[in-house]
Coordinates of C-alpha atoms in Angstrom, one line a residue:
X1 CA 19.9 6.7 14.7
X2 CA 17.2 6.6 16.8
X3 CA 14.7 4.8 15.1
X4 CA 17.7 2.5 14.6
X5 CA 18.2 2.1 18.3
X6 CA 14.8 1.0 18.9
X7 CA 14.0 -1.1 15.7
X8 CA 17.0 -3.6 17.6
X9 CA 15.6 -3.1 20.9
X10 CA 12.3 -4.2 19.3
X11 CA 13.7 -6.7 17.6
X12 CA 15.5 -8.2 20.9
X13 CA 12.7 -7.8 22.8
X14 CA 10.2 -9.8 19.9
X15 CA 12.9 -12.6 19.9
X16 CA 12.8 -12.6 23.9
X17 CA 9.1 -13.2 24.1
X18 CA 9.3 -15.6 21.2
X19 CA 11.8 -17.9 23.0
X20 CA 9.7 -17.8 26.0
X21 CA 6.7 -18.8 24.8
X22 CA 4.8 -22.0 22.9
X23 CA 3.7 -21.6 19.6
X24 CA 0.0 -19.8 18.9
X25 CA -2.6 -21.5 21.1
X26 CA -5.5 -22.0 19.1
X27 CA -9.0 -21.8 20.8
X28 CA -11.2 -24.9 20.7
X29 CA -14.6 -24.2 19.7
X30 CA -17.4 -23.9 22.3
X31 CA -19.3 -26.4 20.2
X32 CA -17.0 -28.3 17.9
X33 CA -19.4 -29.6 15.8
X34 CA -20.6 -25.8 15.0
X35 CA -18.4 -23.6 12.6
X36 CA -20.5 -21.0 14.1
X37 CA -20.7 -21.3 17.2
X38 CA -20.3 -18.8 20.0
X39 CA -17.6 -17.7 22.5
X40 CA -19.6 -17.2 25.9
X41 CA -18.5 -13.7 26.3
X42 CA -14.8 -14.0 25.6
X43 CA -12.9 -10.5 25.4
X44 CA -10.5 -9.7 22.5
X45 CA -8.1 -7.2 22.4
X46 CA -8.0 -5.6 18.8
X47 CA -5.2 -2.2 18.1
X48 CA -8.0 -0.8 15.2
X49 CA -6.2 2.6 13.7
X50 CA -6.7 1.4 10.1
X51 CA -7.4 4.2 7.2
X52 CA -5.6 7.2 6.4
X53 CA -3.5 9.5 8.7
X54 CA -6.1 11.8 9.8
X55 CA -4.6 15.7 9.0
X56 CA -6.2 16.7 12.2
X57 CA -4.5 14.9 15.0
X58 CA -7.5 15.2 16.9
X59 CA -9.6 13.3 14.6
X60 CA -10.0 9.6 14.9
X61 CA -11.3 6.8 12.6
X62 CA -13.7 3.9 13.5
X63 CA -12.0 1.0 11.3
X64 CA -11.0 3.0 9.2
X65 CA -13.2 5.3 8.5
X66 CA -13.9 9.1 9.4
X67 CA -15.9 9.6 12.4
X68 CA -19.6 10.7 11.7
X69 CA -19.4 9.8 8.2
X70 CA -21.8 7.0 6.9
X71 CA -19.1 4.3 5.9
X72 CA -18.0 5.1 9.9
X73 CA -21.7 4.3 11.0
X74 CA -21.7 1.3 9.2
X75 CA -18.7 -0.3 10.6
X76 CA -19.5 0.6 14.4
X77 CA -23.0 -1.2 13.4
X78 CA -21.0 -4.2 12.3
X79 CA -18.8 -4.2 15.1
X80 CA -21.8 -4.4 17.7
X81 CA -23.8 -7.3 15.1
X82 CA -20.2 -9.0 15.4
X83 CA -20.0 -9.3 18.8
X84 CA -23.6 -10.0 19.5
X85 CA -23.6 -13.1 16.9
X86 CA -20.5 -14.3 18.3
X87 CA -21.1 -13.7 22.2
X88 CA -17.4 -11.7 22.3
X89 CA -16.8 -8.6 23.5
X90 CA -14.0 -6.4 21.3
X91 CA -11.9 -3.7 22.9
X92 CA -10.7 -1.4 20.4
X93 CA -7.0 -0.1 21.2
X94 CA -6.1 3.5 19.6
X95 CA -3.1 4.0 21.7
X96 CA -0.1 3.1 19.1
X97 CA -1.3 5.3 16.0
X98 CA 1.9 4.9 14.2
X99 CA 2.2 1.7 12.9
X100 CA 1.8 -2.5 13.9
X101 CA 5.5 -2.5 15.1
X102 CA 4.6 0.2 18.1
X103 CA 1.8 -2.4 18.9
X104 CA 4.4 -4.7 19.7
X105 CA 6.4 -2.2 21.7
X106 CA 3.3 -1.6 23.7
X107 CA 2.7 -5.3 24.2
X108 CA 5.7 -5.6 25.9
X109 CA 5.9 -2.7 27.9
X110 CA 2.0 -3.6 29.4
X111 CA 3.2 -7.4 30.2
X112 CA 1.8 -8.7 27.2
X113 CA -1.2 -10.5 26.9
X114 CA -3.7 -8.3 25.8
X115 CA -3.1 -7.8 21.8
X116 CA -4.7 -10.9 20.1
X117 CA -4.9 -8.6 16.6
X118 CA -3.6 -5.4 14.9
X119 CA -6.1 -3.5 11.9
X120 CA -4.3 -1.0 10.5
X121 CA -0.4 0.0 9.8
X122 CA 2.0 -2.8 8.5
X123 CA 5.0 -3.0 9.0
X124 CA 7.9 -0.4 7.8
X125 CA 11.4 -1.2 10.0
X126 CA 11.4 -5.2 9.4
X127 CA 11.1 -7.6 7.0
X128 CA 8.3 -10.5 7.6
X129 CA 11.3 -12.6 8.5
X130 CA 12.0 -11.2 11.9
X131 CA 7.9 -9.6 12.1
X132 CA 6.4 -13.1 12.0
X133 CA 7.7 -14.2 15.3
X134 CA 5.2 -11.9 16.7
X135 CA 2.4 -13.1 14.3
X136 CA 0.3 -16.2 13.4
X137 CA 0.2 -17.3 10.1
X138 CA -2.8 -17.7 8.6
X139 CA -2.6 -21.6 7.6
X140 CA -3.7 -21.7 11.3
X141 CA -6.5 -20.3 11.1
X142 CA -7.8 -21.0 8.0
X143 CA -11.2 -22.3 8.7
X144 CA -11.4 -18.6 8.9
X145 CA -9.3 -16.7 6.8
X146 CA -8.8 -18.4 3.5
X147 CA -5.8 -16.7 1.6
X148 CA -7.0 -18.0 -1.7
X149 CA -10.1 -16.1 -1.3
X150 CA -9.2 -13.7 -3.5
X151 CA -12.7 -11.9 -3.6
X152 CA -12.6 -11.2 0.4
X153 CA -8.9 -10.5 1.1
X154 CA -7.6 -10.0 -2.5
X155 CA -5.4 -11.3 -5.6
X156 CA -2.1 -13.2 -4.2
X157 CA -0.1 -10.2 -5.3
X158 CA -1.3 -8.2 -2.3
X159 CA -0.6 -11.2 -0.2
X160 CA 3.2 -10.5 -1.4
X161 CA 4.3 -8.6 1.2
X162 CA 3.2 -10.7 4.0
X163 CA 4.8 -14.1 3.0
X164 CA 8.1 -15.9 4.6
X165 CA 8.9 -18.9 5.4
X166 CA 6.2 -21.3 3.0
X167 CA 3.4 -18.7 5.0
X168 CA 1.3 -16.0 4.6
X169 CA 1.4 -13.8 7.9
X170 CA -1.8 -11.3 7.4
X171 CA -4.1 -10.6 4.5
X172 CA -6.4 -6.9 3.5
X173 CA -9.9 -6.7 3.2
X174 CA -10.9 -6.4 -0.3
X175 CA -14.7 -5.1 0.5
X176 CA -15.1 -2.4 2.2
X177 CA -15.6 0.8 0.0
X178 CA -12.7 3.7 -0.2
X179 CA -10.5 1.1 2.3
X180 CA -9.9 -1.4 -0.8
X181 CA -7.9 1.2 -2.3
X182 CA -5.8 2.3 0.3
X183 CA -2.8 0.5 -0.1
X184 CA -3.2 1.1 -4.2
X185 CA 0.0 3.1 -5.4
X186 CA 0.7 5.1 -7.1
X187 CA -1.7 7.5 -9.1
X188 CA -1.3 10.7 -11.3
X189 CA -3.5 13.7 -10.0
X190 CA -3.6 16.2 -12.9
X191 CA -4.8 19.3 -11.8
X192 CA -7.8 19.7 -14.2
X193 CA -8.8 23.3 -13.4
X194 CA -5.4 24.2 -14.1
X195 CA -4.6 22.2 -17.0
X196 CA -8.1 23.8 -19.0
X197 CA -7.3 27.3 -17.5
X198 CA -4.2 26.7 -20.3
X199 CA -6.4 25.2 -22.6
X200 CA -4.8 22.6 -23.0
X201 CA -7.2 18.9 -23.6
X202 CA -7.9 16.7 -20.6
X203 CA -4.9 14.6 -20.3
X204 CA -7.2 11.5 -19.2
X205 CA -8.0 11.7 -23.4
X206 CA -4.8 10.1 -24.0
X207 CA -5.1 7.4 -22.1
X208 CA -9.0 6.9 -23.3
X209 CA -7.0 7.1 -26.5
X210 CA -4.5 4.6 -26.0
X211 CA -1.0 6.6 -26.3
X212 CA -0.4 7.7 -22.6
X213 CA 2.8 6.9 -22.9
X214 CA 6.0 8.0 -21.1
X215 CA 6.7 10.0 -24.6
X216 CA 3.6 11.8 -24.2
X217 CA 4.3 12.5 -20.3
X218 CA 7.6 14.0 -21.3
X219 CA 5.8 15.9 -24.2
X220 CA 3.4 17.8 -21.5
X221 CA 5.6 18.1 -18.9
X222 CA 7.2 22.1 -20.5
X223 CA 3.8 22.6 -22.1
X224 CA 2.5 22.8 -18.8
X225 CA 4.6 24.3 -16.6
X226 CA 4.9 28.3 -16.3
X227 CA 8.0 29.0 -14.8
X228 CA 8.4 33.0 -14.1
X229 CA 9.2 35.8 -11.8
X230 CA 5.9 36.1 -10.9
X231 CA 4.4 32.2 -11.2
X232 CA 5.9 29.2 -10.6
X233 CA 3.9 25.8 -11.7
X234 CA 5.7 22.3 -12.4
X235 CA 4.8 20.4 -15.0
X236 CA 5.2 17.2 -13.2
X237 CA 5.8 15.9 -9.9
X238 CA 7.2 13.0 -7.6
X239 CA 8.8 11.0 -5.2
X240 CA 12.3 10.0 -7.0
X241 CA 12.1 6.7 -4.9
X242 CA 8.5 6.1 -6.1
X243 CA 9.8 6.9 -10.2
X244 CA 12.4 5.0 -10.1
X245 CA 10.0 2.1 -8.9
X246 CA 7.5 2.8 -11.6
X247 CA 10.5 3.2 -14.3
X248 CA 11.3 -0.2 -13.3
X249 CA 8.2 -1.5 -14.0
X250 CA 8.0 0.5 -17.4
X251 CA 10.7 -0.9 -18.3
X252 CA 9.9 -4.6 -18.3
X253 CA 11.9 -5.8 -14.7
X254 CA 10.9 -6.2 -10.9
X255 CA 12.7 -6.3 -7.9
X256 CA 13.4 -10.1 -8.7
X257 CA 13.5 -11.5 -11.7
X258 CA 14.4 -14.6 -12.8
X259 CA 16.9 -15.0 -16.2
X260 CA 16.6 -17.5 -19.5
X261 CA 18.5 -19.9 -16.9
X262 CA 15.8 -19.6 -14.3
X263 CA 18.5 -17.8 -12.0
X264 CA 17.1 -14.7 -10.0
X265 CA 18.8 -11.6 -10.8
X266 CA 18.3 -8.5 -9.4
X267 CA 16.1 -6.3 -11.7
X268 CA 18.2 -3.4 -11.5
X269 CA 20.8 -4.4 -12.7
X270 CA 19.2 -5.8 -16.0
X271 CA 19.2 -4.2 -19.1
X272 CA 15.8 -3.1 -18.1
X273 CA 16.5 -1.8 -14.6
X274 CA 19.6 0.3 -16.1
X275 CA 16.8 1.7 -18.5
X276 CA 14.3 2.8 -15.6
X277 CA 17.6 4.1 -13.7
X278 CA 18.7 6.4 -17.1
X279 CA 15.3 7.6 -17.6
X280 CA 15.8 8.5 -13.6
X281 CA 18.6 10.7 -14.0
X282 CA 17.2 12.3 -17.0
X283 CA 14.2 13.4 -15.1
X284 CA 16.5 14.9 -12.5
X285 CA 19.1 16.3 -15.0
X286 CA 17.9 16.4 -18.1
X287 CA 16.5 19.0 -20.3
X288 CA 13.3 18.7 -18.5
X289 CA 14.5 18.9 -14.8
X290 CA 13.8 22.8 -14.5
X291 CA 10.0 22.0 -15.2
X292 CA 10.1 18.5 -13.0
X293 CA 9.6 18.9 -9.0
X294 CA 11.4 16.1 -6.8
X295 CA 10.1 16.0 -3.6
X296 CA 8.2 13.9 -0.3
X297 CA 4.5 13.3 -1.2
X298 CA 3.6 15.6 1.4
X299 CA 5.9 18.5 -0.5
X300 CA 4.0 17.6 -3.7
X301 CA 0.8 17.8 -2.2
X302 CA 1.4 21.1 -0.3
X303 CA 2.2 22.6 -3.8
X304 CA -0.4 20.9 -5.6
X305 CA -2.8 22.5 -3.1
X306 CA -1.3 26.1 -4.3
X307 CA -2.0 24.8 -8.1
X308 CA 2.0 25.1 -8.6
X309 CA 1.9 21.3 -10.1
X310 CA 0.3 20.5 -13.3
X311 CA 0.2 17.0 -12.7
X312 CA 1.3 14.9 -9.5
X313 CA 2.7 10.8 -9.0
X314 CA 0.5 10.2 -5.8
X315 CA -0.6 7.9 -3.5
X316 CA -4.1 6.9 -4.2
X317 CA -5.2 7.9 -0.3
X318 CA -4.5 11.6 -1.5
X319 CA -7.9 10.9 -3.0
X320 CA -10.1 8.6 -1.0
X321 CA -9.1 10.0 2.2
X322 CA -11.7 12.9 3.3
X323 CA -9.2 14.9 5.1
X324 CA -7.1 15.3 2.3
X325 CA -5.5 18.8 1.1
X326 CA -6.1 17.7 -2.7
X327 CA -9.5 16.5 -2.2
X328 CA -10.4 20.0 0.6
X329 CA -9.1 22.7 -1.4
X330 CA -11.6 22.3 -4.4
X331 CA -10.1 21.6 -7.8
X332 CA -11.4 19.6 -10.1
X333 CA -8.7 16.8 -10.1
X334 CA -9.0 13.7 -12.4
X335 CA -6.8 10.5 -12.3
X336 CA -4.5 8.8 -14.6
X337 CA -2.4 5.7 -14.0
X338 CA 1.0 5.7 -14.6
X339 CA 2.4 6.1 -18.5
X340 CA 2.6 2.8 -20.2
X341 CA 4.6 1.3 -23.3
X342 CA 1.4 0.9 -25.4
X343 CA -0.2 3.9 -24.1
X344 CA -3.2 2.3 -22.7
X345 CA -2.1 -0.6 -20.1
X346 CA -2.5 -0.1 -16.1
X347 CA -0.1 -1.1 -13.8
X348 CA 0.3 0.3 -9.6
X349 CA 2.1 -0.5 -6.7
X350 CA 2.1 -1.0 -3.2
X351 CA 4.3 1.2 -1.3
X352 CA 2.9 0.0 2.0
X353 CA -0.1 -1.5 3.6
X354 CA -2.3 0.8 5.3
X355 CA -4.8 -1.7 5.8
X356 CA -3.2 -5.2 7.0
X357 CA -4.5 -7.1 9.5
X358 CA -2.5 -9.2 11.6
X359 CA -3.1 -12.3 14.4
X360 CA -0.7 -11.9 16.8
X361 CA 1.6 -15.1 18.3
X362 CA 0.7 -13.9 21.9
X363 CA -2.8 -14.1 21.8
X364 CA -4.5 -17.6 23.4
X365 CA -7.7 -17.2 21.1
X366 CA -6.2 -16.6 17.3
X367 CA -9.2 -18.8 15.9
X368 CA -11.9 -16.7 17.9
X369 CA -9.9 -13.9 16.7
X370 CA -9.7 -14.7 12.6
X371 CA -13.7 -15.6 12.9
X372 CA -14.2 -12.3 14.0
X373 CA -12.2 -10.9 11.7
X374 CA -13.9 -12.9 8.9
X375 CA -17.4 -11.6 9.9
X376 CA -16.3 -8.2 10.6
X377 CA -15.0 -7.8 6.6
X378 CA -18.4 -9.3 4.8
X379 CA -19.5 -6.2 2.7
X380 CA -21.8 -3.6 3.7
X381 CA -25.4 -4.7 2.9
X382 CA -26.0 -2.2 0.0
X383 CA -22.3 -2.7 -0.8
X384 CA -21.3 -6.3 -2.3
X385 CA -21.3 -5.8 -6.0
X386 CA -18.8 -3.7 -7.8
X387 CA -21.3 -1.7 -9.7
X388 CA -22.6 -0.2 -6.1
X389 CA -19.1 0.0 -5.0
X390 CA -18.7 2.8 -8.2
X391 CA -22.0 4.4 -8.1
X392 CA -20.7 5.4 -4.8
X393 CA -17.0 6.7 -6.1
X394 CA -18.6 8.3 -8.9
X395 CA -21.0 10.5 -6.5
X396 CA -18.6 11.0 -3.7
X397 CA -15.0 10.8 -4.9
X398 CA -14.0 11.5 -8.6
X399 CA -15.2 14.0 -10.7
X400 CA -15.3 11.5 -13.6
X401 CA -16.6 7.8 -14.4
X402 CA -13.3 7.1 -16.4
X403 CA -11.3 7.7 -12.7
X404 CA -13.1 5.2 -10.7
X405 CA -12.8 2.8 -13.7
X406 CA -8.7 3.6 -13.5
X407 CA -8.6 3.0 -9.9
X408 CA -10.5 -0.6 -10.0
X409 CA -8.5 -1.6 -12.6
X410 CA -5.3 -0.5 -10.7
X411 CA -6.5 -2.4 -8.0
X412 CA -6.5 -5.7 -10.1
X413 CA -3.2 -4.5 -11.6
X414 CA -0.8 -4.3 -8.7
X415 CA 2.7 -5.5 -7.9
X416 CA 4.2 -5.6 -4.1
X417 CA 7.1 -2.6 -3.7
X418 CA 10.3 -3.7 -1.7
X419 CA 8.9 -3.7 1.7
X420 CA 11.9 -4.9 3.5
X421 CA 13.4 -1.8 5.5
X422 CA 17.0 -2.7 3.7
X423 CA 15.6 -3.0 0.0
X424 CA 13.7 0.4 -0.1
X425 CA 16.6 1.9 1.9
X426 CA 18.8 0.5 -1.0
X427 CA 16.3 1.7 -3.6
X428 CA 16.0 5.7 -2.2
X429 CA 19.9 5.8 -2.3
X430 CA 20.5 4.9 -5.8
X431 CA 17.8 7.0 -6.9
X432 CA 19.2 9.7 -5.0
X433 CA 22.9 9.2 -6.0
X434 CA 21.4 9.2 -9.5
X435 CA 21.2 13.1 -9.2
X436 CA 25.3 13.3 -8.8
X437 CA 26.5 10.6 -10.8
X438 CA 26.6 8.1 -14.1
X439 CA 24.2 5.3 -13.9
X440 CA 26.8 2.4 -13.9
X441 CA 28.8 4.4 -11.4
X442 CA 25.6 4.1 -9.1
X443 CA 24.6 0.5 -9.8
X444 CA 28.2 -0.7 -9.6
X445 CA 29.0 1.1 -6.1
X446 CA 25.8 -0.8 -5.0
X447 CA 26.6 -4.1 -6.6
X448 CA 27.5 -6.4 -3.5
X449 CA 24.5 -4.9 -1.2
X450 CA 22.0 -5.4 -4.2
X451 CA 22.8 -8.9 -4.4
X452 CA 22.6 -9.1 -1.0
X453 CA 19.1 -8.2 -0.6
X454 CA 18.5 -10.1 -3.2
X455 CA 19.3 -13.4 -1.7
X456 CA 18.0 -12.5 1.9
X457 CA 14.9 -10.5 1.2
X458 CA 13.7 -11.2 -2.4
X459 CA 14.1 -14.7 -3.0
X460 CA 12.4 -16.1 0.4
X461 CA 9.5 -13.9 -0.5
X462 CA 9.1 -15.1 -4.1
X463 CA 9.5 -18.8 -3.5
X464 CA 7.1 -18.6 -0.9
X465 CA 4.7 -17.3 -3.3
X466 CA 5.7 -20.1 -5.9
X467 CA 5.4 -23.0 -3.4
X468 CA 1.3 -21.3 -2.3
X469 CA 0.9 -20.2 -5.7
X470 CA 1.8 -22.2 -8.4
X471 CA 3.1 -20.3 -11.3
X472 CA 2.9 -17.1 -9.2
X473 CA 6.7 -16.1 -10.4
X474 CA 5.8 -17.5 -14.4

């Protein structure tokens, strides 16, 4: 109720400001004639808490990256080369950890004024249609920031989530190493030591082999789990939210989806989404449930930890980020993408962006800002081809070449989860009431608020796609 309370006061105060104010002021150039010119000394005020949740709150990251590390090093070197080619001075803000929305809140309670851009959390209580008011779309700066650049701030389908209104309202950095991934979901983490310690084969042979399918899932999940006075150890984990978001996309539907009449439906309540939503309750009922854990990501992980999961559905930061539990505690862990119909295809998701980067509406400077921005996300010399990007993964990261390969690919292979705070609300509660009652019981009770999102979260997002992207929805 909280939260609730000050998502509305947020909200109120975000319209406020809004109706107060003129549209973004864009900066005129020093030199006009100069696409690079310089900024005699301006001051930018940037919130920078980008990267991973650090697990000691102590910690901090430098753009991202873990203090003292080399990737760290690197950014604080391009940070100073920024400012020095540009003649601009950038304050770095850590003081609203949490998310871009407590950037806002702490915008208005200093005055506003001094928050020209947010690097880091996205957005998690609001849809992009009441967020944009307090952001620039990128058409406006796009001398800068050029959305079909898909090399520099990646494929449309990450752009997904920050599109309203015929815009595009923030973009990701598709350079930097370990960052690129962070907003990749969702991965499975098999437990290697564990699995061999069974002797059981590497479960990353079947996809090499082309049948890691859901079959062959289900067929693992009781051959690994040892379930006794004495042991415990699931066969399988995950978020039920998070399954019944991958089922979905197993199954053939999306969030949207348009029928043979071009009409968008909701993809739940296809014939597809009704599959996904069986296979659901299966998993929590079904034969298999005893040998299935259900549970947060950081439940999963805890266990994991312990070597009580076989194999775990993931976020892909439970790997990249250094102060992870999985990646600390040791065991050889491998990655596998999740199960497809012909056993070898690779599909993720976005849950959330832990990487966005937003131009606020307050600031007076949002093309000085997006050309620092632009300069700021060139790769790291050493850095700009794929090939060095895996050399480094492969030495650092995974255990195997066949993991980084899963985890570009899953990069290039994403589709935007329901971002909107009253879609993935919607979504955890039918997956939930799937535990207590028949499918058609669930989806029926949820009918009217289904179509509802539908109508006032879905299909503004997807035709704004269409009208950038031709042929996005095709």
């Amino acid at each position: 109720m909280a939260k609730r309370i000050i998502s509305l006061l947020l909200l109120a105060g975000i319209l406020f400001i809004t109706a107060c104010s003129e549209a973004p002021q864009l900066m005129s150039f020093i030199n006009e004639n100069d696409k690079g010119g310089t900024y005699d000394g301006l001051t930018l005020y940037f919130k920078a808490s980008m990267g991973p949740t650090e697990k000691d709150d102590t910690a901090t990251t430098w753009l991202g990256y873990t203090q003292n590390t080399n990737f760290a090093d690197m950014a604080r070197a391009r940070l100073e080369e920024v400012e020095k080619k540009l003649d601009i001075n950038i304050e770095l803000s850590k003081e609203c950890p949490e998310g871009f929305l407590n950037d806002v809140i702490f915008l208005l309670a200093s005055g506003g004024g001094k928050l020209d851009a947010s690097i880091g959390m996205g957005y998690e209580d609001f849809s992009m249609r009441d967020l944009k008011l307090a952001l620039t779309p990128m058409s406006a700066v796009s001398q800068y920031i050029d959305i079909y650049d898909s090399a520099k701030w990646g494929a449309p389908e990450r752009l997904e989530m920050f599109a309203w209104d015929n815009e595009i309202y923030g973009v990701i950095p598709n350079y930097w190493p370990e960052l690129q991934f962070a907003s990749s979901d969702f991965i499975l983490v098999p437990n290697i030591d564990y699995i061999k310690s069974i002797n059981q084969e590497d479960p990353r042979d079947f996809f090499e082999n082309g049948v890691w399918t859901l079959e062959k899932l289900e067929e693992l999940i009781p051959v690994y789990s040892n379930i006794t006075e004495n042991k415990t150890v699931y066969g399988y984990s995950a978020n039920e939210r998070h399954l019944y978001e991958l089922l979905m996309q197993y199954y053939g539907t999306d969030s949207a989806v348009k029928d043979v009449n071009g009409v968008w439906v909701a993809g739940c309540l296809t014939a597809e989404g009704r599959q996904a939503a069986q296979k659901l309750r299966d998993f929590q009922t079904g034969a298999l449930s005893d040998n299935i854990y259900l549970a947060s990501v950081g439940d999963q992980s805890t266990l994991w930890e312990k070597s009580e999961i076989a194999i775990s559905t993931m976020h892909t930061v439970s790997l990249t980020d250094p102060n992870s539990g999985i990646v600390s505690v040791g065991y050889e862990y491998g990655v596998l993408p999740f199960p497809s119909p012909d056993g070898q295809s690779i599909f993720g998701q976005y849950e959330r962006n832990v990487e966005a980067i937003f131009i606020t509406s307050f600031t007076n400077h949002a093309e000085a800002v997006a050309h620092a921005i632009s300069e700021i996300y060139e790769p790291f010399e050493g850095y700009e081809t794929t090939d060095a990007l895996k050399d480094i993964y492969n030495t650092s990261i995974f255990f195997d070449e066949r993991d980084t390969e899963i985890i570009f690919k899953l990069a290039e292979s994403l589709r935007v989860l329901p971002q909107a705070p009253r879609a993935s609300d919607l979504n955890y509660h039918i997956s939930e009431e799937l535990n207590k009652s028949e499918v058609s019981a669930v989806l029926e009770k949820y009918a009217s608020l289904i179509q509802s999102v539908l109508e006032e979260e879905f299909i503004p997002v997807k035709e704004t796609m269409e009208h950038l992207f031709p042929g996005y929805n095709d």
